[in-house]
mmCIF file of C-alpha atoms in Angstrom:
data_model
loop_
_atom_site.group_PDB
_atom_site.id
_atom_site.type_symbol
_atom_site.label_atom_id
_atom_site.label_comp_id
_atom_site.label_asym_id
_atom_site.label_seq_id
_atom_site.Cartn_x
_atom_site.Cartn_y
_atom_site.Cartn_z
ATOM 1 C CA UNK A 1390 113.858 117.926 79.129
ATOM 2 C CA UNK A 1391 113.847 121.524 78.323
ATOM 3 C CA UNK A 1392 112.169 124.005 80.433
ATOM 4 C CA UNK A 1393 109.782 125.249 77.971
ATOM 5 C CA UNK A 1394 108.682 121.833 77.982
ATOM 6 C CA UNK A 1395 107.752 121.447 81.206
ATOM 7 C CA UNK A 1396 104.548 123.318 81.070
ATOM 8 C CA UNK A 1397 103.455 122.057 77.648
ATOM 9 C CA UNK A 1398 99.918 120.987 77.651
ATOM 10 C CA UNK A 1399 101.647 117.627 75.979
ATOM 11 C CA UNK A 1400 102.279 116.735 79.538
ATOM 12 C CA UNK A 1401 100.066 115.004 81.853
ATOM 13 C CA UNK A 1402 100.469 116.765 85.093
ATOM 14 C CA UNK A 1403 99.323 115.111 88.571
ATOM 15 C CA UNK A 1404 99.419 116.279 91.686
ATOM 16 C CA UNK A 1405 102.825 116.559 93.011
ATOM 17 C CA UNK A 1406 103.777 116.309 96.942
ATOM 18 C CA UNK A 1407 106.833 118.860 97.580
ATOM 19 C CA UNK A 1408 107.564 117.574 101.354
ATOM 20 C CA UNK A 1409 106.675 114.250 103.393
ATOM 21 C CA UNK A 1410 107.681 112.291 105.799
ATOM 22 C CA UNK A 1411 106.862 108.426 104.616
ATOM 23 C CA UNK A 1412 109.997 107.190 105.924
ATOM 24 C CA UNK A 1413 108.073 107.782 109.184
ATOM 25 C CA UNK A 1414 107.286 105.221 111.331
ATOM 26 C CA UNK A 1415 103.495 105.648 111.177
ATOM 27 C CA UNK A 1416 103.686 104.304 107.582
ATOM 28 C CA UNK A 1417 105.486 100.841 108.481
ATOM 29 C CA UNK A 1418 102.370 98.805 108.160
ATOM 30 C CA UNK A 1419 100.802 100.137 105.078
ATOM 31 C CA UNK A 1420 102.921 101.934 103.184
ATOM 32 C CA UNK A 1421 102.034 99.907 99.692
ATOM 33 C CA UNK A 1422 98.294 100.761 100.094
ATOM 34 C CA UNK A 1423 99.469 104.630 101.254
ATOM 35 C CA UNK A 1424 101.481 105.270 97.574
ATOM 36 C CA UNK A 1425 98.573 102.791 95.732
ATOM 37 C CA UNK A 1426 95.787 105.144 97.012
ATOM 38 C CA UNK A 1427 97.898 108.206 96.026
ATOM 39 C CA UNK A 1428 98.491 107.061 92.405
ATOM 40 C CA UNK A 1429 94.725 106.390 92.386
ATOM 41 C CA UNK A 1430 94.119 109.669 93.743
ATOM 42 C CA UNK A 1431 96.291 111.659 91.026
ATOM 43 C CA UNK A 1432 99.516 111.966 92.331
ATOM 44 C CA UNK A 1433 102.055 111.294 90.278
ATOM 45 C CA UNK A 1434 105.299 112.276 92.024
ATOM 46 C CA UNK A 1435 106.103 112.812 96.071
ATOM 47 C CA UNK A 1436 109.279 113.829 97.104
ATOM 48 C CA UNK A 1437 110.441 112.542 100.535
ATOM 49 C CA UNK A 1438 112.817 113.992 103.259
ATOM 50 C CA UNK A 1439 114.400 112.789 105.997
ATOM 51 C CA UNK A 1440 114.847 114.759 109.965
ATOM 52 C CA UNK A 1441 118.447 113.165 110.374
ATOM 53 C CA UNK A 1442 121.065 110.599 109.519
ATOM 54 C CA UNK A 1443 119.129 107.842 111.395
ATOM 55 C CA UNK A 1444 116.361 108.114 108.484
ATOM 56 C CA UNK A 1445 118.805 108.385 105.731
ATOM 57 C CA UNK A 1446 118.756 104.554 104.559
ATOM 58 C CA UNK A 1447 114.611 104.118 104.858
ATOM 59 C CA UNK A 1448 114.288 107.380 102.713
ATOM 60 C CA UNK A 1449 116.466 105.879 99.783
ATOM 61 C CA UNK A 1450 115.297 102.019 100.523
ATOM 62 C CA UNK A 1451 111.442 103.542 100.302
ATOM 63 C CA UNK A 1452 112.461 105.226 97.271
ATOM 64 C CA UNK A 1453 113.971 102.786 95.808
ATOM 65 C CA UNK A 1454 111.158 100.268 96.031
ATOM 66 C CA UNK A 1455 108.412 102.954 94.786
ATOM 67 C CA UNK A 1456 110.985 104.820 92.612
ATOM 68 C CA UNK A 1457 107.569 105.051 89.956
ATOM 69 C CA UNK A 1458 106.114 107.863 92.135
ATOM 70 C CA UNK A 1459 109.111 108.671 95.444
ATOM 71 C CA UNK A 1460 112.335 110.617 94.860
ATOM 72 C CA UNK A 1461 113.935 111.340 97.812
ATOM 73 C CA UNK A 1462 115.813 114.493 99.048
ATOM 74 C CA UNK A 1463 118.684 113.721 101.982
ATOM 75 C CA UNK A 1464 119.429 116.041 104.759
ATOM 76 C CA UNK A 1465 119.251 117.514 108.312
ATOM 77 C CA UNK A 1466 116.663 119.346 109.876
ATOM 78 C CA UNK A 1467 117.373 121.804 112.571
ATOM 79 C CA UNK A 1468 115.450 119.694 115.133
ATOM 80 C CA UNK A 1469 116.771 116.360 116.123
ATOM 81 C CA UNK A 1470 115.339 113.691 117.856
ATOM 82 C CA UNK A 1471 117.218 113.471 121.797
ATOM 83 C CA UNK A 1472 116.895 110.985 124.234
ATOM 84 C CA UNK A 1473 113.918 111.903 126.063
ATOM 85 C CA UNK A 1474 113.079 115.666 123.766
ATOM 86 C CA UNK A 1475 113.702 117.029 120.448
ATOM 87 C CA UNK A 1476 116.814 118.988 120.097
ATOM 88 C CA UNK A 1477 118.722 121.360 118.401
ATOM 89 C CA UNK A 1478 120.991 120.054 115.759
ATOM 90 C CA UNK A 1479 124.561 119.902 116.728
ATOM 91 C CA UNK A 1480 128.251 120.028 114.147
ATOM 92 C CA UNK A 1481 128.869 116.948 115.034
ATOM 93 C CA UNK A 1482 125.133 115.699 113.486
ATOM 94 C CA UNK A 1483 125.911 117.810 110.191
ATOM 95 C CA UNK A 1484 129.869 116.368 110.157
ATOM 96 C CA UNK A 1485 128.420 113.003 110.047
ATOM 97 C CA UNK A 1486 125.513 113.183 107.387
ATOM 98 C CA UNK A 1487 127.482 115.091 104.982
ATOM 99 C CA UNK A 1488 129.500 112.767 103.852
ATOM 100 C CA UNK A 1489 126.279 110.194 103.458
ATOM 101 C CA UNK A 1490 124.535 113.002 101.380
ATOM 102 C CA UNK A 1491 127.546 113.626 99.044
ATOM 103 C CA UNK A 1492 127.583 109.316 98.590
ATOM 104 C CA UNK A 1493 123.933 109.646 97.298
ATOM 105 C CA UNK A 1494 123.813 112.613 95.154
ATOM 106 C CA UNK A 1495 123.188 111.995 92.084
ATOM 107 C CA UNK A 1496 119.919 110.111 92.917
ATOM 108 C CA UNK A 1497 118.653 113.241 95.230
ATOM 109 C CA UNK A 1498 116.341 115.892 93.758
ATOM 110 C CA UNK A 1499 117.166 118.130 96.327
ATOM 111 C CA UNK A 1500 118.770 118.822 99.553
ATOM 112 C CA UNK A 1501 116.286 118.658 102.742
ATOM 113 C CA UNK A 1502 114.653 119.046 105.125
ATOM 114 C CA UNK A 1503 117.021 121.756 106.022
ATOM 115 C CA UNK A 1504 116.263 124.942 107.839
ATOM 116 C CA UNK A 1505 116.092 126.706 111.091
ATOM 117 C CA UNK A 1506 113.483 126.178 114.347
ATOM 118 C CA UNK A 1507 113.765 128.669 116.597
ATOM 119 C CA UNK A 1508 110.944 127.372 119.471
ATOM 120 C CA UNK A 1509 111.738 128.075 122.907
ATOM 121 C CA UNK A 1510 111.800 124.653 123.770
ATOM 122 C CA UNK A 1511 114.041 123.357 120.964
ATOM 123 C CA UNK A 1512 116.704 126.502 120.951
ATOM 124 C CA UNK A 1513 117.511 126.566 124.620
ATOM 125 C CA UNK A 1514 120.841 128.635 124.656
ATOM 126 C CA UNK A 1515 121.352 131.403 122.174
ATOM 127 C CA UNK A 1516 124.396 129.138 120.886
ATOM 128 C CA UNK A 1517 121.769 127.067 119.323
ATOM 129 C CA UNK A 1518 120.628 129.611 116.718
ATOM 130 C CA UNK A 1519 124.185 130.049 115.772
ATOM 131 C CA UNK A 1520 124.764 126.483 115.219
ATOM 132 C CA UNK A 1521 121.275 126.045 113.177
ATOM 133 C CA UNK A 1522 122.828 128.710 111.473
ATOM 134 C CA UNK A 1523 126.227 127.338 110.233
ATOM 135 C CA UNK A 1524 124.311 123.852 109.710
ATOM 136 C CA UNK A 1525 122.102 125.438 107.718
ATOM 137 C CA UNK A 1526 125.062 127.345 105.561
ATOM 138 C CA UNK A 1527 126.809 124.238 104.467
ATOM 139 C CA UNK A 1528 123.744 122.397 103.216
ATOM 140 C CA UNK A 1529 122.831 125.852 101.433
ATOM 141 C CA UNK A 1530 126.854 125.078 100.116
ATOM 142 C CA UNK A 1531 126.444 121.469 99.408
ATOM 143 C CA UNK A 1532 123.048 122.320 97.420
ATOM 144 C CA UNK A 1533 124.695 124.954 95.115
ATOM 145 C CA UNK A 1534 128.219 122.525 94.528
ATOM 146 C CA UNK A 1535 125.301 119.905 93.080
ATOM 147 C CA UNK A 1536 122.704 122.229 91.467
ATOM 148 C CA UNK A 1537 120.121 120.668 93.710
ATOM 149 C CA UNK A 1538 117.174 122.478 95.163
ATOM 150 C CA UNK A 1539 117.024 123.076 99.054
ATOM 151 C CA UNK A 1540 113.819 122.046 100.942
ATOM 152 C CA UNK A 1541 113.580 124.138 103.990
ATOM 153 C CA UNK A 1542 111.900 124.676 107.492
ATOM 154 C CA UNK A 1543 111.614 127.823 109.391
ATOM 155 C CA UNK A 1544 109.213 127.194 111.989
ATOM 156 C CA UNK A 1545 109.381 130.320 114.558
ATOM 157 C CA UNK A 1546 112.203 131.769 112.332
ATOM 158 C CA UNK A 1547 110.468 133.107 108.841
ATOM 159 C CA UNK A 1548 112.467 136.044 108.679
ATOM 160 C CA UNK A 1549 115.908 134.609 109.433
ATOM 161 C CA UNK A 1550 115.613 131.982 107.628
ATOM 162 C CA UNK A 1551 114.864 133.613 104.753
ATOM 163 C CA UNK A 1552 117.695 136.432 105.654
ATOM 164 C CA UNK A 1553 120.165 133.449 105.487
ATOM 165 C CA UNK A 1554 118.845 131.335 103.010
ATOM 166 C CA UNK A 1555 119.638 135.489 101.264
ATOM 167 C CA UNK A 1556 123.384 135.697 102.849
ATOM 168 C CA UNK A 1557 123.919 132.225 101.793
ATOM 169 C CA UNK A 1558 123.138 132.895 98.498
ATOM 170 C CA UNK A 1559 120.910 129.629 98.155
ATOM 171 C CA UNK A 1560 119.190 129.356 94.994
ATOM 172 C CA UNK A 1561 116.009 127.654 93.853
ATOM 173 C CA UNK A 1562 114.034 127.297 97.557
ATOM 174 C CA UNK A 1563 111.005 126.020 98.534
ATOM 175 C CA UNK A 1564 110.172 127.009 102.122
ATOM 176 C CA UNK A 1565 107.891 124.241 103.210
ATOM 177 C CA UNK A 1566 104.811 125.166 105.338
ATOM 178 C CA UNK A 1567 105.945 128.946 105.787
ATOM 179 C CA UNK A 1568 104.580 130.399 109.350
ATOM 180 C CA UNK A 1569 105.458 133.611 108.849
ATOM 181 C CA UNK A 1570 103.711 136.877 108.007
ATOM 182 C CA UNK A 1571 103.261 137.342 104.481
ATOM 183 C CA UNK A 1572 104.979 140.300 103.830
ATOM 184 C CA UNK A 1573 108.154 138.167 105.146
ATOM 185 C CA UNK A 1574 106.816 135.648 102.414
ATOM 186 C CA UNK A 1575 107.308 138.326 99.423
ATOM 187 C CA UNK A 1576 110.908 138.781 100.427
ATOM 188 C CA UNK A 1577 111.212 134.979 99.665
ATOM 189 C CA UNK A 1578 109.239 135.552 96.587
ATOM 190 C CA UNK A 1579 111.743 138.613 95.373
ATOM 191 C CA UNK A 1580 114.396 135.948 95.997
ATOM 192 C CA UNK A 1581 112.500 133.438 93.655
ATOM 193 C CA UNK A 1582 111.601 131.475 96.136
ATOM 194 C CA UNK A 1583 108.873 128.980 95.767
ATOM 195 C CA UNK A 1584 106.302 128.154 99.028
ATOM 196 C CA UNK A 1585 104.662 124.912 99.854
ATOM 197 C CA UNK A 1586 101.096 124.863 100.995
ATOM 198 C CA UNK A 1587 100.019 122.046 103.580
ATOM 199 C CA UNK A 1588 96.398 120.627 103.692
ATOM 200 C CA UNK A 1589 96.780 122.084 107.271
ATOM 201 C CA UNK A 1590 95.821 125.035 105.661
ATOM 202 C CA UNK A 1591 92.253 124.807 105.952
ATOM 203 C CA UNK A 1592 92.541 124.955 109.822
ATOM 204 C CA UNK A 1593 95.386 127.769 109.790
ATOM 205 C CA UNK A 1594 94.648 131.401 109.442
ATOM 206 C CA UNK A 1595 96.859 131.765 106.362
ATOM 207 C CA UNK A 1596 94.582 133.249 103.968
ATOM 208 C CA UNK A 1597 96.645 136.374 103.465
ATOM 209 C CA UNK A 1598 99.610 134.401 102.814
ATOM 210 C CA UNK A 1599 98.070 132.233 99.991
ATOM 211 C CA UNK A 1600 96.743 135.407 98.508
ATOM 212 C CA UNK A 1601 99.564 137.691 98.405
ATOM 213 C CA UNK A 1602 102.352 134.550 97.352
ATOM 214 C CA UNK A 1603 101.979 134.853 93.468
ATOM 215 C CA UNK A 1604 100.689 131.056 91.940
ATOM 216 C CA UNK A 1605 103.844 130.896 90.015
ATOM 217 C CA UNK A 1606 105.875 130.691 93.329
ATOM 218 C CA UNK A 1607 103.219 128.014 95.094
ATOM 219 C CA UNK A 1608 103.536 124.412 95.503
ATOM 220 C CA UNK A 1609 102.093 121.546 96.727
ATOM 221 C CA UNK A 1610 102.583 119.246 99.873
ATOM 222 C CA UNK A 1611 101.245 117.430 102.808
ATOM 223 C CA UNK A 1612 104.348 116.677 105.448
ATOM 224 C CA UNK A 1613 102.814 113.444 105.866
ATOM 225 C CA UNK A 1614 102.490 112.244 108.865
ATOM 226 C CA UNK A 1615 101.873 116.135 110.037
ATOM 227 C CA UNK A 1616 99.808 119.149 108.836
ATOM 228 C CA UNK A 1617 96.291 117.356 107.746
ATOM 229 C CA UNK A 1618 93.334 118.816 107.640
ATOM 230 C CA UNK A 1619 92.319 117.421 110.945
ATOM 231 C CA UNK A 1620 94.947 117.832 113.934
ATOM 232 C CA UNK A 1621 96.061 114.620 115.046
ATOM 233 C CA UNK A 1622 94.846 112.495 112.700
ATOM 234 C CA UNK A 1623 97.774 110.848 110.407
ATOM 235 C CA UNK A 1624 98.253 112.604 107.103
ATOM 236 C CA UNK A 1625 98.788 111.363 103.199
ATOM 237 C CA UNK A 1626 99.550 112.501 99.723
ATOM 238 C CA UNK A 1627 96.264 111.842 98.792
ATOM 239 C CA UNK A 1628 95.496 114.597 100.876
ATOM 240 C CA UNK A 1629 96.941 117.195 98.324
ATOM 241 C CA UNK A 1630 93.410 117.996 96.274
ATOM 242 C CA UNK A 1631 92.899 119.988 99.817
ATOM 243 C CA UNK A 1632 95.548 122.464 99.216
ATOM 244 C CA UNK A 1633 94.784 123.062 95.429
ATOM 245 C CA UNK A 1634 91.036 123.255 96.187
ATOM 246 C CA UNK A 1635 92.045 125.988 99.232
ATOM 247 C CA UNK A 1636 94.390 128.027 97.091
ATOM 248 C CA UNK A 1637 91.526 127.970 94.445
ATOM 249 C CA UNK A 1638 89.178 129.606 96.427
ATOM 250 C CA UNK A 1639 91.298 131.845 97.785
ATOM 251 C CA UNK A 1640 92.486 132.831 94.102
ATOM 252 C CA UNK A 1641 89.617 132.196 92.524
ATOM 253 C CA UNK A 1642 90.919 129.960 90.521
ATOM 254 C CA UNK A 1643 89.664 126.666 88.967
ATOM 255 C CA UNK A 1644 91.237 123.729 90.834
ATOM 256 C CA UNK A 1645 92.291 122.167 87.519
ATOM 257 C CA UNK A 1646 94.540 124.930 86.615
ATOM 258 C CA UNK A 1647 95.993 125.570 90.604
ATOM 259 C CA UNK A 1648 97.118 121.643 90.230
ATOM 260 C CA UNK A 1649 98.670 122.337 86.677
ATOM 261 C CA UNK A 1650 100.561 125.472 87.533
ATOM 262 C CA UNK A 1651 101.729 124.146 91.142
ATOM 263 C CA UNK A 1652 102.636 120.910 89.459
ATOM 264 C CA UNK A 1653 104.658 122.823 86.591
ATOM 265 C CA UNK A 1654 106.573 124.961 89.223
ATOM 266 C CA UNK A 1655 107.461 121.865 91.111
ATOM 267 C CA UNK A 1656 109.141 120.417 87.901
ATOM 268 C CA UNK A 1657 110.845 123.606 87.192
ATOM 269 C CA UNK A 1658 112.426 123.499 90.996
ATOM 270 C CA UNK A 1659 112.766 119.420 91.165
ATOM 271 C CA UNK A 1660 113.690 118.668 87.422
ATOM 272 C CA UNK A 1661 114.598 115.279 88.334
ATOM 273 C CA UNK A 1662 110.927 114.383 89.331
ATOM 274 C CA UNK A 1663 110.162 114.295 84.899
ATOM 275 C CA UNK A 1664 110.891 111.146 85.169
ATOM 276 C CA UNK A 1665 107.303 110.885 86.588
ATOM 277 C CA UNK A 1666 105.430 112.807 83.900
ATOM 278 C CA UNK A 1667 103.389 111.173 81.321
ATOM 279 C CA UNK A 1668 103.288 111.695 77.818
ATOM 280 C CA UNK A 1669 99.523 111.914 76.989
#
């Protein structure tokens, strides 16, 4: 499908989830009735990411059995699960999943969830930030060999994230649930970078940022299990009609038209999720 194409009114655009987690284990009992409510509720494409290697398999076997509405993106997030903590990611976690995300390429839509984390209690030695660093760079590589888009974190680490994701050279971005100051946003959005707003939003003072990042750079997600609306309490994809409505008020925009041009961007980043589209 053309690009021109993807924003032709011909198209029946849903809501479309950018980043979640429902390989997670808080979705083993009811994951049929999670994906049936979020058809019902408009969604019509969510795009799933693993944190490491272990969750490789459940992301494509999930994605696989709901491969009407999940496309999944493989990779390995800066923040690993330890023994008794979460982690920094190590080489040897990258040496081993690379070879698993090369396998499974040409059913990915992107690369992710990749990124840096630099929280005290995850980056422990300044070695760590190095590492995240160089684990970062060859996903960045592995994502431009394939043409695939990267889906990134940069919790505690807006700036240098973005000022690698620059030395890198990555192309076609979405930062996912951006914590930085906005300004540090519009050097993203120079890059043409897209961001990804959270239904966590409505309990975050991020006003600024949704008003400064331009609509034709936003998308839509939940992290599902994380980043609802209420803290602690488990998160969907049907939760996405939070974020448009939020970015609507803050752009005074009608909801309708946030959910169309979000939607559109996401097909223009992910253009393996038109599979999902429907010809009205």
């Amino acid at each position: 499908m053309e690009e021109d194409e993807l924003c032709n009114d011909s198209l029946e655009l849903g809501y479309i989830d950018c980043h979640c987690h429902l390989a997670d284990d808080m979705f083993d009992k009811d994951l049929e009735e999670v994906v049936a409510n979020s058809k019902k509720d408009g969604v019509s494409a969510i795009i799933v990411v693993p944190i490491g290697l272990e969750d490789f398999s459940k992301v494509l076997d999930i994605s696989q059995k709901y491969r009407d509405i999940l496309s999944p993106c493989l990779g390995v997030h800066p923040v690993q699960r330890g023994t008794e903590d979460q982690r920094s990611v190590t080489l040897a976690d990258i040496e081993a999943a690379l070879p698993e995300i090369e396998k499974h390429v040409d059913i990915l839509c992107g690369i992710g969830e990749i990124g840096l984390d630099f929280q005290p209690r995850v980056c422990k030695n300044p070695s760590d930030k190095d590492v995240q660093k160089e684990v970062l760079r060859l996903q960045v590589e592995m994502a431009k060999k394939f043409d695939l888009p990267s889906n990134v974190h940069s919790r505690s680490a807006g700036r240098p994230t973005i000022a690698a994701l620059k030395e890198f050279g990555a192309r076609n971005v979405v930062m996912h649930a951006f914590d930085g100051r906005p300004a540090v946003a519009m050097e993203g959005v120079r890059e043409g970078f897209y961001f990804s707003i959270p239904p966590s939003i409505v309990r975050n003072d991020q006003e600024k940022l949704v008003k400064q990042v331009p609509i034709d750079n936003m998308l839509l997600e939940t992290d599902s299990p994380g980043l609802g609306p209420k803290k602690g309490v488990r998160n969907n994809p049907s939760n996405l009609h939070i974020s448009c409505e939020y970015i609507a008020k803050v752009k005074n925009m009608d909801t309708s038209e946030v959910r169309r041009i979000t939607s559109s961007n996401a097909l223009k980043l992910f253009p393996k999720l038109t599979q999902f589209v429907k010809q009205s």
